[in-house]
mmCIF file of N, CA and C and ligand atoms in Angstrom:
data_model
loop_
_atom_site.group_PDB
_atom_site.id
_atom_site.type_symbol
_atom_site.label_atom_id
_atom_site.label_comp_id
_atom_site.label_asym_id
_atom_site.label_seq_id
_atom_site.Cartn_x
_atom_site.Cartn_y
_atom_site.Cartn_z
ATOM 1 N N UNK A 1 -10.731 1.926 10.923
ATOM 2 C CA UNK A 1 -9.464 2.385 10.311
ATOM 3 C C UNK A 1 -9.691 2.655 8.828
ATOM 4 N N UNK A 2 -9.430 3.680 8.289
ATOM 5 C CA UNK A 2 -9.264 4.046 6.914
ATOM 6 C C UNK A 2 -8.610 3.256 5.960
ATOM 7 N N UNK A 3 -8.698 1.834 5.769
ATOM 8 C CA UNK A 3 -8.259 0.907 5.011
ATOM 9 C C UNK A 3 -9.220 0.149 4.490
ATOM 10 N N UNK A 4 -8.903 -1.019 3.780
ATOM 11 C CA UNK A 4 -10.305 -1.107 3.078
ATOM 12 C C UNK A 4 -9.587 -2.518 1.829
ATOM 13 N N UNK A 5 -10.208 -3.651 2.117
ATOM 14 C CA UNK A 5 -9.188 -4.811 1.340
ATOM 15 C C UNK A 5 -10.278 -4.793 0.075
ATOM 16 N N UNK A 6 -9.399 -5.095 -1.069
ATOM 17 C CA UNK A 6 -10.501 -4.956 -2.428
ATOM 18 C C UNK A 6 -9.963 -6.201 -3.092
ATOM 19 N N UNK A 7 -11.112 -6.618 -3.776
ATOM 20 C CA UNK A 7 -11.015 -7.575 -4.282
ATOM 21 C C UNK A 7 -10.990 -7.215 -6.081
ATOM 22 N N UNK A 8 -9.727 -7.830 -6.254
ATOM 23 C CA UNK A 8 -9.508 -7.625 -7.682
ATOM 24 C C UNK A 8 -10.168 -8.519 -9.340
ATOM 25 N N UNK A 9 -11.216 -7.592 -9.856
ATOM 26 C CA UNK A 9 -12.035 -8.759 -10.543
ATOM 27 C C UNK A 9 -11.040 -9.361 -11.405
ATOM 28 N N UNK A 10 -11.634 -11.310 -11.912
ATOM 29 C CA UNK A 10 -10.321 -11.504 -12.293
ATOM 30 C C UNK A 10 -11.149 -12.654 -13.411
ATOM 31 N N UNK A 11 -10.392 -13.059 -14.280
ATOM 32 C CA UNK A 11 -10.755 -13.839 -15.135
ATOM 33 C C UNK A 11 -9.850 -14.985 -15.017
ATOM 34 N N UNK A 12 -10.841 -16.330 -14.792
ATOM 35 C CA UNK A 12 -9.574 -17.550 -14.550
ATOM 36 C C UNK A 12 -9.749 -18.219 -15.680
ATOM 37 N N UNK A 13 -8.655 -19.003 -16.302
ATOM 38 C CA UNK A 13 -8.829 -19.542 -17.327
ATOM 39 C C UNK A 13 -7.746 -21.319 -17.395
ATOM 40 N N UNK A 14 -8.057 -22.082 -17.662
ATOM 41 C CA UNK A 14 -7.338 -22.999 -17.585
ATOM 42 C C UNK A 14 -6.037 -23.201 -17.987
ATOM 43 N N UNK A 15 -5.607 -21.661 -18.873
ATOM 44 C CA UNK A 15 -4.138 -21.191 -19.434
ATOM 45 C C UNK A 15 -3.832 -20.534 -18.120
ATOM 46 N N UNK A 16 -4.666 -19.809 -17.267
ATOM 47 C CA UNK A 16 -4.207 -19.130 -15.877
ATOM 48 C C UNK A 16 -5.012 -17.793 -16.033
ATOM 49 N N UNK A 17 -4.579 -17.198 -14.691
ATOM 50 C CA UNK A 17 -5.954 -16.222 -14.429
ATOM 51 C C UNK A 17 -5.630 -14.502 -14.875
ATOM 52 N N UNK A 18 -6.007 -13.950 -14.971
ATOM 53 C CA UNK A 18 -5.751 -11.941 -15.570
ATOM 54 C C UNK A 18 -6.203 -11.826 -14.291
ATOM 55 N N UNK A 19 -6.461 -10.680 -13.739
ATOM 56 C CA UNK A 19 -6.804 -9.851 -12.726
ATOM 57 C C UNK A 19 -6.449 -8.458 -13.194
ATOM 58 N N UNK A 20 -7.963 -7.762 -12.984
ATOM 59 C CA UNK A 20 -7.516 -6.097 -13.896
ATOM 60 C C UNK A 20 -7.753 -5.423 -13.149
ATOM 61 N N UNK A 21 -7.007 -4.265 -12.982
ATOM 62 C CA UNK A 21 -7.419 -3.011 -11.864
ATOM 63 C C UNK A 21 -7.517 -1.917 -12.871
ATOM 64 N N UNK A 22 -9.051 -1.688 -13.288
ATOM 65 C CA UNK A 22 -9.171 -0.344 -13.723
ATOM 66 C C UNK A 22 -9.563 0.621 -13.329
ATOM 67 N N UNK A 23 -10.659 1.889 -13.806
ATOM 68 C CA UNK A 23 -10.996 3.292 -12.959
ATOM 69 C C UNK A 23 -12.020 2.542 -12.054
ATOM 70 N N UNK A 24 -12.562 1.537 -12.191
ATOM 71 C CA UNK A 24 -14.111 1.469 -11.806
ATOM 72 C C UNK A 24 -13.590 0.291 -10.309
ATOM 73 N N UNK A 25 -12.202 0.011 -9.817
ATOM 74 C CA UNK A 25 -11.746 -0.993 -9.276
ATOM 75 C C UNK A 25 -11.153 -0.265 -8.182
ATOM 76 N N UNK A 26 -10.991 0.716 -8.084
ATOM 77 C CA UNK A 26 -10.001 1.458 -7.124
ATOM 78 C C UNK A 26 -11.013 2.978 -7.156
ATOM 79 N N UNK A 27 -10.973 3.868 -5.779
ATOM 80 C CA UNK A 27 -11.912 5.070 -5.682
ATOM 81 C C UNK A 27 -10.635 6.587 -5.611
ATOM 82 N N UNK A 28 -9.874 6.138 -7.006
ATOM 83 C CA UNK A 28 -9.040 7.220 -7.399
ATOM 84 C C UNK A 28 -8.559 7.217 -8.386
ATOM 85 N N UNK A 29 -7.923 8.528 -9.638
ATOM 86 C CA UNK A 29 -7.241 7.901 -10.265
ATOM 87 C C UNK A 29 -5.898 8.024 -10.693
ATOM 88 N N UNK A 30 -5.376 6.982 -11.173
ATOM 89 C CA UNK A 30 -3.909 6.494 -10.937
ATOM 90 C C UNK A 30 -3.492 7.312 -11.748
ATOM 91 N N UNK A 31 -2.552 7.827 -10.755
ATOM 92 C CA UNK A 31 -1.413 8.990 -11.099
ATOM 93 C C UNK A 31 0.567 8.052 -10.792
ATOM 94 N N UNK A 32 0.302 7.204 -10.539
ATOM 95 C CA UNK A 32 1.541 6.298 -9.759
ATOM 96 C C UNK A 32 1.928 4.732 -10.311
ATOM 97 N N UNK A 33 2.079 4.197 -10.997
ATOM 98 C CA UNK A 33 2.270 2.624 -9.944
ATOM 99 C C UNK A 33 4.038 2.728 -9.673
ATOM 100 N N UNK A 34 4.116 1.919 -8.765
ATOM 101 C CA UNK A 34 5.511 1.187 -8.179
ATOM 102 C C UNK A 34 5.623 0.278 -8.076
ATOM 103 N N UNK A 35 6.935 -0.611 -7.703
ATOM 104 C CA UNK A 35 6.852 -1.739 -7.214
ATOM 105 C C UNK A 35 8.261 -2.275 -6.302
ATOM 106 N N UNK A 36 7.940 -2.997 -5.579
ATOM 107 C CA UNK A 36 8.734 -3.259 -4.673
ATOM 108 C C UNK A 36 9.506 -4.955 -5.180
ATOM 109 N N UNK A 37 10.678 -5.052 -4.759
ATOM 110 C CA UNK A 37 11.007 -6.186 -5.344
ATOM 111 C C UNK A 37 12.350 -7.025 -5.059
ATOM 112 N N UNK A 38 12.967 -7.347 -4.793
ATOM 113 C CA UNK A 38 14.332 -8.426 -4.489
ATOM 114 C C UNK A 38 14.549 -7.805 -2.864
ATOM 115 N N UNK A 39 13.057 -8.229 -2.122
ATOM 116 C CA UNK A 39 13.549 -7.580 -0.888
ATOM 117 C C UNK A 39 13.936 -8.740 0.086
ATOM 118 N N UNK A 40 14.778 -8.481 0.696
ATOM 119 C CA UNK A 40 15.462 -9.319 1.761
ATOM 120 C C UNK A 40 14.289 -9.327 3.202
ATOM 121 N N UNK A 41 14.062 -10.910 3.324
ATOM 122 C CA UNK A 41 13.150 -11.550 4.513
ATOM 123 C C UNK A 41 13.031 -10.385 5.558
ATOM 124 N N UNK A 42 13.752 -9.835 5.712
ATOM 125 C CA UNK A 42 14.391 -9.067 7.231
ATOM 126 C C UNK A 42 14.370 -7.818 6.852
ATOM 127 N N UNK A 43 13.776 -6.792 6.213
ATOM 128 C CA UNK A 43 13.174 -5.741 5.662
ATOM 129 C C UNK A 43 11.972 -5.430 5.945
ATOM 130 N N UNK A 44 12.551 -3.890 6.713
ATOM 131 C CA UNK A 44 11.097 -3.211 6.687
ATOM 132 C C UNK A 44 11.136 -2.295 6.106
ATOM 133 N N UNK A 45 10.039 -2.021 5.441
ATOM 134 C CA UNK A 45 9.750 -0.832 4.293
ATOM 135 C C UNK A 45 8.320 -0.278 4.840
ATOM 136 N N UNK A 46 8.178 1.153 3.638
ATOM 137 C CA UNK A 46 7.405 1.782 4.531
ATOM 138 C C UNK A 46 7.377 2.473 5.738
ATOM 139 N N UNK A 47 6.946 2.484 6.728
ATOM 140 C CA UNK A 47 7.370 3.516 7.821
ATOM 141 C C UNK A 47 7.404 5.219 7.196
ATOM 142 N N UNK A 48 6.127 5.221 7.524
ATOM 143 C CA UNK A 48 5.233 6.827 6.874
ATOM 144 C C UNK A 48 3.843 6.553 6.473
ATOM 145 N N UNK A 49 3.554 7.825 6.565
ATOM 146 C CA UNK A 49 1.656 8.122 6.165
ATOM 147 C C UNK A 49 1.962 9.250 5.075
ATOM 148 N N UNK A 50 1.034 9.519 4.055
ATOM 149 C CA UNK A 50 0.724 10.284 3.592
ATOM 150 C C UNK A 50 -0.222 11.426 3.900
ATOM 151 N N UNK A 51 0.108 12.096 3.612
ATOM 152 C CA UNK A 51 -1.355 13.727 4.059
ATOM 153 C C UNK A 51 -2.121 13.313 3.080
ATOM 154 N N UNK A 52 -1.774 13.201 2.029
ATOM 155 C CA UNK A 52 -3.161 13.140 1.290
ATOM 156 C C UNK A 52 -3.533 11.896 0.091
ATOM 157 N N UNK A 53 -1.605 11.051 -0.343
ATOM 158 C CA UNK A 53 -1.964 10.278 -1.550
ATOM 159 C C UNK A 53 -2.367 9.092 -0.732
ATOM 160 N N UNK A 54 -3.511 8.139 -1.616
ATOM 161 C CA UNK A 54 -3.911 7.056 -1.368
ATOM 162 C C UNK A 54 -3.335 6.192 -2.196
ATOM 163 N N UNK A 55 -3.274 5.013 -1.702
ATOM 164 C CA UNK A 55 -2.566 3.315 -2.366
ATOM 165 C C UNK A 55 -3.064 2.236 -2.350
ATOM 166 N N UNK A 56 -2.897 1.776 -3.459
ATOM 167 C CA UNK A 56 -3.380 0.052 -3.503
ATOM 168 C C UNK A 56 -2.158 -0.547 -3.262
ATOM 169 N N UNK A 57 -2.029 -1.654 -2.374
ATOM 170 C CA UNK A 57 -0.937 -2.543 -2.700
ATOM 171 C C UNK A 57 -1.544 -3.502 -2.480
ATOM 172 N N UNK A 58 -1.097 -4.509 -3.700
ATOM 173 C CA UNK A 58 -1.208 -5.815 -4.361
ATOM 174 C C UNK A 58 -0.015 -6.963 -4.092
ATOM 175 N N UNK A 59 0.113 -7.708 -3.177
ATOM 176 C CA UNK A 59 1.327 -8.699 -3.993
ATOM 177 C C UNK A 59 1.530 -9.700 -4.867
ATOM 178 N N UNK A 60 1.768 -9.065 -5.746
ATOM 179 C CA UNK A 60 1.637 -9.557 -7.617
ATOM 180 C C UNK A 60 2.262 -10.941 -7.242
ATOM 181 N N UNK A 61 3.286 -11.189 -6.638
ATOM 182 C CA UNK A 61 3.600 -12.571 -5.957
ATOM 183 C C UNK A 61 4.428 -12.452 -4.379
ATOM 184 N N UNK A 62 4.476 -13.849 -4.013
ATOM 185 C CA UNK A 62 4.536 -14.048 -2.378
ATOM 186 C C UNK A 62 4.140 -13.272 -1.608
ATOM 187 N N UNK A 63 4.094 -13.274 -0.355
ATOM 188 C CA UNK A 63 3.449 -12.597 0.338
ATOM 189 C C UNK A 63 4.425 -11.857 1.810
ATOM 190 N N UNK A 64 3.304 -10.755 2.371
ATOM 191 C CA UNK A 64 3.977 -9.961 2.966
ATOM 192 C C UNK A 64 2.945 -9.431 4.228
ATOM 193 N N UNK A 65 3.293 -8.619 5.113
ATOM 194 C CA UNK A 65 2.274 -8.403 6.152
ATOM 195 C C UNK A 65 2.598 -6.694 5.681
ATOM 196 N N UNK A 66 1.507 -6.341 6.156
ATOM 197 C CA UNK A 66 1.104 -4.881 6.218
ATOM 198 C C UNK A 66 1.055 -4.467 7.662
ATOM 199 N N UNK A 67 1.363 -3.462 8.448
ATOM 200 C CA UNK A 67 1.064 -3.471 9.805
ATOM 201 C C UNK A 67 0.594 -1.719 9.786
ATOM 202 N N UNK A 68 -1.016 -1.360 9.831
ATOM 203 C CA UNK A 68 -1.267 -0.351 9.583
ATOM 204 C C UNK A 68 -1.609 0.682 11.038
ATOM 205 N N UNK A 69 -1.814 1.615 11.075
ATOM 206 C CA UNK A 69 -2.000 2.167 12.354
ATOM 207 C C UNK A 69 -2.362 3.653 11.889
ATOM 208 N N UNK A 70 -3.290 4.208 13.083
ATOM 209 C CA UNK A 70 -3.953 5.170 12.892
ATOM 210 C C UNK A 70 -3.369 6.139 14.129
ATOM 211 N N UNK A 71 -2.718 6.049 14.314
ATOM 212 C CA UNK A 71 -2.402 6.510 15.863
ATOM 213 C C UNK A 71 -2.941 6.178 17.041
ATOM 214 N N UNK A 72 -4.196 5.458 16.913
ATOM 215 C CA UNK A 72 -4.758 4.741 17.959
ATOM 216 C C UNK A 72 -4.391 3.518 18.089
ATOM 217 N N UNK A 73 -4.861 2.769 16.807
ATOM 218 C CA UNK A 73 -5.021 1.479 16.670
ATOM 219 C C UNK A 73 -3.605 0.861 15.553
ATOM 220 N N UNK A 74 -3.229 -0.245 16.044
ATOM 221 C CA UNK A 74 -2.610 -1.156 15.006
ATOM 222 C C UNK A 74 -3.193 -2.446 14.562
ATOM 223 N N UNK A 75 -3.036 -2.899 13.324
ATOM 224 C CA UNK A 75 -3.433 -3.891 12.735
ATOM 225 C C UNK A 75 -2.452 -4.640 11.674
ATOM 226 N N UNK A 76 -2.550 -5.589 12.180
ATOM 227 C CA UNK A 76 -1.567 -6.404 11.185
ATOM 228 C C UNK A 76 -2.471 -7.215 9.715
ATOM 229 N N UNK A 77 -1.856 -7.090 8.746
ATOM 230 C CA UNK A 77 -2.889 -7.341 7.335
ATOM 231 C C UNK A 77 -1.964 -8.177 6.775
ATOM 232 N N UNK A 78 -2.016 -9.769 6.443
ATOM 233 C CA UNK A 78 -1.335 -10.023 5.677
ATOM 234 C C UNK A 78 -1.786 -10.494 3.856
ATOM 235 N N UNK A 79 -0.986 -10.093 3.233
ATOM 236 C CA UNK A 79 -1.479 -10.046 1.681
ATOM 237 C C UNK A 79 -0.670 -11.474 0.984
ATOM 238 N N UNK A 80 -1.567 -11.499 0.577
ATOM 239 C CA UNK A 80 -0.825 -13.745 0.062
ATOM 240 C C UNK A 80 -1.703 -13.856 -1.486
ATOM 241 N N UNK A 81 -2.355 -12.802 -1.840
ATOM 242 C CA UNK A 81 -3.513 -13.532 -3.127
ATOM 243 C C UNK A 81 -3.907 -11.842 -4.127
ATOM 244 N N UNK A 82 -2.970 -12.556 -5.110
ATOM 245 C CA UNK A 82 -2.793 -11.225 -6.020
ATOM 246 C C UNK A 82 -3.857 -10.775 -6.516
ATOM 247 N N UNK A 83 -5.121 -11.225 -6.279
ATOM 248 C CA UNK A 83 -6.459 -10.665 -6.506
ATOM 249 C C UNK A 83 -7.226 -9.597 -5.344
ATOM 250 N N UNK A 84 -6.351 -9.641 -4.613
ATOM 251 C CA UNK A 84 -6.697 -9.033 -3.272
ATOM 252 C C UNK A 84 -5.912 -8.098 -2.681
ATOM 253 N N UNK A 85 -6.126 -6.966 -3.236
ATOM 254 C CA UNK A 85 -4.971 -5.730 -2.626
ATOM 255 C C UNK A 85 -6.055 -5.108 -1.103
ATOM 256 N N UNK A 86 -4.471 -4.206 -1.102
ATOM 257 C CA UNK A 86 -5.299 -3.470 0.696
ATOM 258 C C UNK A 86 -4.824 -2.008 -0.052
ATOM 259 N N UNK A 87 -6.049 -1.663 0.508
ATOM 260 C CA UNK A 87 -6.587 0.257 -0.051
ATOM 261 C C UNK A 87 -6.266 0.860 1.292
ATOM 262 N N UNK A 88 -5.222 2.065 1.238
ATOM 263 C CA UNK A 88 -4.992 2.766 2.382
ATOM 264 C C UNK A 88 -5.224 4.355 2.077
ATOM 265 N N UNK A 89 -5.970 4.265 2.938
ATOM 266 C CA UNK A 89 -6.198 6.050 2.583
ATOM 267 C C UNK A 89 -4.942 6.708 3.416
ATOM 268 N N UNK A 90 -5.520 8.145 3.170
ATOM 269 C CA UNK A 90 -4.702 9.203 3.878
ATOM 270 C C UNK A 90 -4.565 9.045 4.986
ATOM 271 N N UNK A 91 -3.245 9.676 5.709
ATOM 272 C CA UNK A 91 -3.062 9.995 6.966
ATOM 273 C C UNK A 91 -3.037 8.447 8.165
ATOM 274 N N UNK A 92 -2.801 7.252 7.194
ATOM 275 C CA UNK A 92 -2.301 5.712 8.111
ATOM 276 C C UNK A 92 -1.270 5.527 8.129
ATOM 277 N N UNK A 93 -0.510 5.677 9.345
ATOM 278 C CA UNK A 93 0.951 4.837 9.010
ATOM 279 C C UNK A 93 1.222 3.453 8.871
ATOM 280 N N UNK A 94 2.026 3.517 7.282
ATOM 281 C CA UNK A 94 2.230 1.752 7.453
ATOM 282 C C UNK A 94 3.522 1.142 7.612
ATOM 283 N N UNK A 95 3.608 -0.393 7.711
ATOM 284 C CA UNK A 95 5.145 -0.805 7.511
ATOM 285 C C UNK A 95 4.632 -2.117 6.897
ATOM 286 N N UNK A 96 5.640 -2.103 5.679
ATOM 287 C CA UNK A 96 5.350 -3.668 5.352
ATOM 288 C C UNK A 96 6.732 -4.426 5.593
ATOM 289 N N UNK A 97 6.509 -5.567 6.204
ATOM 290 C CA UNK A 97 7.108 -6.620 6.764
ATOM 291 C C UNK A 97 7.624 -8.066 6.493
ATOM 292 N N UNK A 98 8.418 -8.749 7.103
ATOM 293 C CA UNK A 98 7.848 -10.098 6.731
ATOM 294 C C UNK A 98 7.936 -11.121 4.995
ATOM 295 N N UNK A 99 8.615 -10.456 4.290
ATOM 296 C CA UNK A 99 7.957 -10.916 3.062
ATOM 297 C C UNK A 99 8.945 -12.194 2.498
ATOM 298 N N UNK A 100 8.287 -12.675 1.959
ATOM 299 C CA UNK A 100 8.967 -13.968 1.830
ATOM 300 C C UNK A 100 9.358 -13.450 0.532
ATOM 301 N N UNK A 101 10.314 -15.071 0.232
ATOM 302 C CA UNK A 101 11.312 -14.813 -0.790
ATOM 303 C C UNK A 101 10.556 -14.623 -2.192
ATOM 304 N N UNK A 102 10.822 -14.011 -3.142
ATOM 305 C CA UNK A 102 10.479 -13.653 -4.184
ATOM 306 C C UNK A 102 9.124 -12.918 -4.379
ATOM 307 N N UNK A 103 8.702 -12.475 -2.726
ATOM 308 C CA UNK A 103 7.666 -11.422 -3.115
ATOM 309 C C UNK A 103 7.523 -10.092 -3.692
ATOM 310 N N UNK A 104 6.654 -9.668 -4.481
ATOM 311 C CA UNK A 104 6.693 -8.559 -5.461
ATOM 312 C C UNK A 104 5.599 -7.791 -4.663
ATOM 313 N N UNK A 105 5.607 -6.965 -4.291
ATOM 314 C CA UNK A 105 4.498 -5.510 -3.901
ATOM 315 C C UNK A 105 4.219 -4.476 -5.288
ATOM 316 N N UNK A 106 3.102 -4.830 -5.694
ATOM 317 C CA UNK A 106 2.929 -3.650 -6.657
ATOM 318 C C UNK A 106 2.331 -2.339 -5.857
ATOM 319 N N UNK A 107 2.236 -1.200 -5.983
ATOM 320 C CA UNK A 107 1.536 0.065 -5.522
ATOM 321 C C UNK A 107 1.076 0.982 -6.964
ATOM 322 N N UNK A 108 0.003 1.045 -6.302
ATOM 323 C CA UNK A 108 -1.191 1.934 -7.292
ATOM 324 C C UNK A 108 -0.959 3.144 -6.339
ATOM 325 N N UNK A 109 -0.467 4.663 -6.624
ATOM 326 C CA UNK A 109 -0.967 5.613 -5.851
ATOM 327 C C UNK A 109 -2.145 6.738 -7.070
ATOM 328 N N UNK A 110 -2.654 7.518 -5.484
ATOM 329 C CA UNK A 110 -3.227 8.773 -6.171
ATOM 330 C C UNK A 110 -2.351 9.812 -6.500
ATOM 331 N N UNK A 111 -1.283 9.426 -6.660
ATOM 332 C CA UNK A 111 -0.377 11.235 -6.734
ATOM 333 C C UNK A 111 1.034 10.655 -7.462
ATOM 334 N N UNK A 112 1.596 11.805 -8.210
ATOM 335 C CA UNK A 112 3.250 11.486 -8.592
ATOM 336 C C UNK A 112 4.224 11.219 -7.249
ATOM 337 N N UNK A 113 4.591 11.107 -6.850
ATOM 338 C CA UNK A 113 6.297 11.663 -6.173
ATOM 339 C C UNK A 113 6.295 12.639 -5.634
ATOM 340 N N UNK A 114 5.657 12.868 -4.478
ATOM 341 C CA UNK A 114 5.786 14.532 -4.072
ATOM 342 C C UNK A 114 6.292 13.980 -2.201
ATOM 343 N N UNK A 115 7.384 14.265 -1.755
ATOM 344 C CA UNK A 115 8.217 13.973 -0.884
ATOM 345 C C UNK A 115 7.703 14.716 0.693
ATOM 346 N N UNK A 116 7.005 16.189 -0.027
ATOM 347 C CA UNK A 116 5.972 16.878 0.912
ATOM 348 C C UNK A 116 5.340 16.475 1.247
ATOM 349 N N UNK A 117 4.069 15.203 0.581
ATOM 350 C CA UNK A 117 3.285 14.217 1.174
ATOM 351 C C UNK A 117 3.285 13.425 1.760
ATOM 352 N N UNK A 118 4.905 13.379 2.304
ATOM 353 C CA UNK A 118 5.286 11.814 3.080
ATOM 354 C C UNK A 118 5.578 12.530 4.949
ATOM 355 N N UNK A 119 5.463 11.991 5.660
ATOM 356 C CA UNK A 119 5.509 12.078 7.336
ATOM 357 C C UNK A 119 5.934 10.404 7.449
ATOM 358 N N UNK A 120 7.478 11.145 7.757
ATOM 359 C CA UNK A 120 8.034 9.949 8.081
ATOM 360 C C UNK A 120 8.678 9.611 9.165
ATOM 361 N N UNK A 121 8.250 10.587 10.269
ATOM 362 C CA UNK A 121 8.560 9.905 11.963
ATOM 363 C C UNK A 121 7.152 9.725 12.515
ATOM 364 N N UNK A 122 6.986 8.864 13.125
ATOM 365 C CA UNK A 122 5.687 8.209 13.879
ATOM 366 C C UNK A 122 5.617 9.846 14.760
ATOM 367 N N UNK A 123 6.320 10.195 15.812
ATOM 368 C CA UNK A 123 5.969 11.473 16.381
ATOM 369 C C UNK A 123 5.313 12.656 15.680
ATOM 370 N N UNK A 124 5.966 12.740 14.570
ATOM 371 C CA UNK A 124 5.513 13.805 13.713
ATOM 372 C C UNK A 124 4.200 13.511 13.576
ATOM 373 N N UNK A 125 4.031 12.414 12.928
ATOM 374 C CA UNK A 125 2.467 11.912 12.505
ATOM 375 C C UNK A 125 2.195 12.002 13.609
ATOM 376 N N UNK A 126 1.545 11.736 14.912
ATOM 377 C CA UNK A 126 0.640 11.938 15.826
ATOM 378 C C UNK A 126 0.543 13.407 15.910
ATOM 379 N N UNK A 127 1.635 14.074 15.867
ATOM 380 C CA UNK A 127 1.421 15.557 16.327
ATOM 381 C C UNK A 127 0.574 15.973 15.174
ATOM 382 N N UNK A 128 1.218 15.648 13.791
ATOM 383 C CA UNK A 128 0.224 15.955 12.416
ATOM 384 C C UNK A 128 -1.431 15.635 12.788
ATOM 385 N N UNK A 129 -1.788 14.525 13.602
ATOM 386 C CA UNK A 129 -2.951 14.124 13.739
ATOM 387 C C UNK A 129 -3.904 14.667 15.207
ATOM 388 N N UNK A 130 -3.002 15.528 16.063
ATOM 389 C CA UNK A 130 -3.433 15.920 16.718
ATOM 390 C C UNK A 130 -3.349 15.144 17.902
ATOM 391 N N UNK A 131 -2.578 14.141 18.369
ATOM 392 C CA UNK A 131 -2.706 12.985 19.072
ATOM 393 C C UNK A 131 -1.712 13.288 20.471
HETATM 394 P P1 TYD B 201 10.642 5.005 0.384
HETATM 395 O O1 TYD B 201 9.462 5.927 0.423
HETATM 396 O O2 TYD B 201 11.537 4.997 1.579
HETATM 397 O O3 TYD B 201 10.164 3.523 0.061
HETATM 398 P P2 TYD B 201 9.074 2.621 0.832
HETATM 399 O O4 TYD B 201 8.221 3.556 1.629
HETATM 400 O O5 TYD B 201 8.311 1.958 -0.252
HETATM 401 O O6 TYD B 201 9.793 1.664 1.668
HETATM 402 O O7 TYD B 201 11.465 5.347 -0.928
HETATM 403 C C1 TYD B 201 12.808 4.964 -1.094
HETATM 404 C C2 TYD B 201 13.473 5.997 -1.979
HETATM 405 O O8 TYD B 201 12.904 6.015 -3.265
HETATM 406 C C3 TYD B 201 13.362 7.413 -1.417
HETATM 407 O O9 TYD B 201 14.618 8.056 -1.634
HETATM 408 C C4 TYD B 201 12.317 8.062 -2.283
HETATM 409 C C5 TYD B 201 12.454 7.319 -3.588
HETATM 410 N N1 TYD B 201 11.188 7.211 -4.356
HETATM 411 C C6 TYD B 201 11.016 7.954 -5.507
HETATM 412 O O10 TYD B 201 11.899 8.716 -5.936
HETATM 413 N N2 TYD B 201 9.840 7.838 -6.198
HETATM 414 C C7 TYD B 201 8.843 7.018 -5.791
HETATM 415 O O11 TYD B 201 7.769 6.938 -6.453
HETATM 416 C C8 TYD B 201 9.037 6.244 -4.574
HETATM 417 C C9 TYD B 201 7.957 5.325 -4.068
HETATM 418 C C10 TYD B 201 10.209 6.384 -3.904
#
């Protein structure tokens, strides 16, 4: 599957730890960040693939499941350790799930806001993929 978990280099310090995502940390460059935030337990977000922008998501705090899929395959990813984002390339549909209280989702994309890049019925995407 076109995903790919990265480990965020990080500096720990007995005041507490940095974690930096720069050009040399991610295999694009950041045209995006977002963030997700005061989401209710019982929320699903996400639901769509991109044609072409790629994403880091990080949860800067608490944690959340990722449930990625290629049209073949599904996989459930859960993210708990803000040093550790999940890299999704093009053309995966995701949904993130699950997230406990006061979790934060940051997103790194490759692209601005372009609404053309989003496929947001699962049918569409398979037909997009040939499936
Ligand atoms: P949506 O893509 O449904 O959020 P998610 O996939 O993270 O659950 O986006 C919700 C709304 O916000 C939708 O109307 C599009 C808008 N939006 C922007 O205008 N700019 C952005 O960068 C993002 C991520 C969303």
């Amino acid at each position: 599957m076109n995903i790919e978990l990265i480990t965020i280099p990080k500096i720990e310090d007995y005041r507490g730890n940095i974690a930096i995502v720069e050009k040399s940390t991610i295999p694009f460059e950041i045209r995006r960040v977002y963030y997700l935030f005061d989401i209710p337990s019982s929320a699903t977000r996400g639901g769509h693939a991109h044609k072409e922008q790629l994403e880091l998501l990080i949860p800067l705090s608490g944690s959340f499941d990722v449930v990625v899929n290629d049209g073949k395959n599904k996989l459930t990813i859960t993210l708990n350790k803000p040093d550790k984002g999940l890299l999704i390339k093009n053309n995966i549909w995701r949904e993130l799930e699950n997230f406990s209280s006061g979790a934060v989702c940051l997103v790194i994309s490759s692209g601005e806001y372009i609404e053309e890049d989003y496929i947001r019925n699962f049918e569409e995407y398979k037909d997009y993929l040939g499936l």
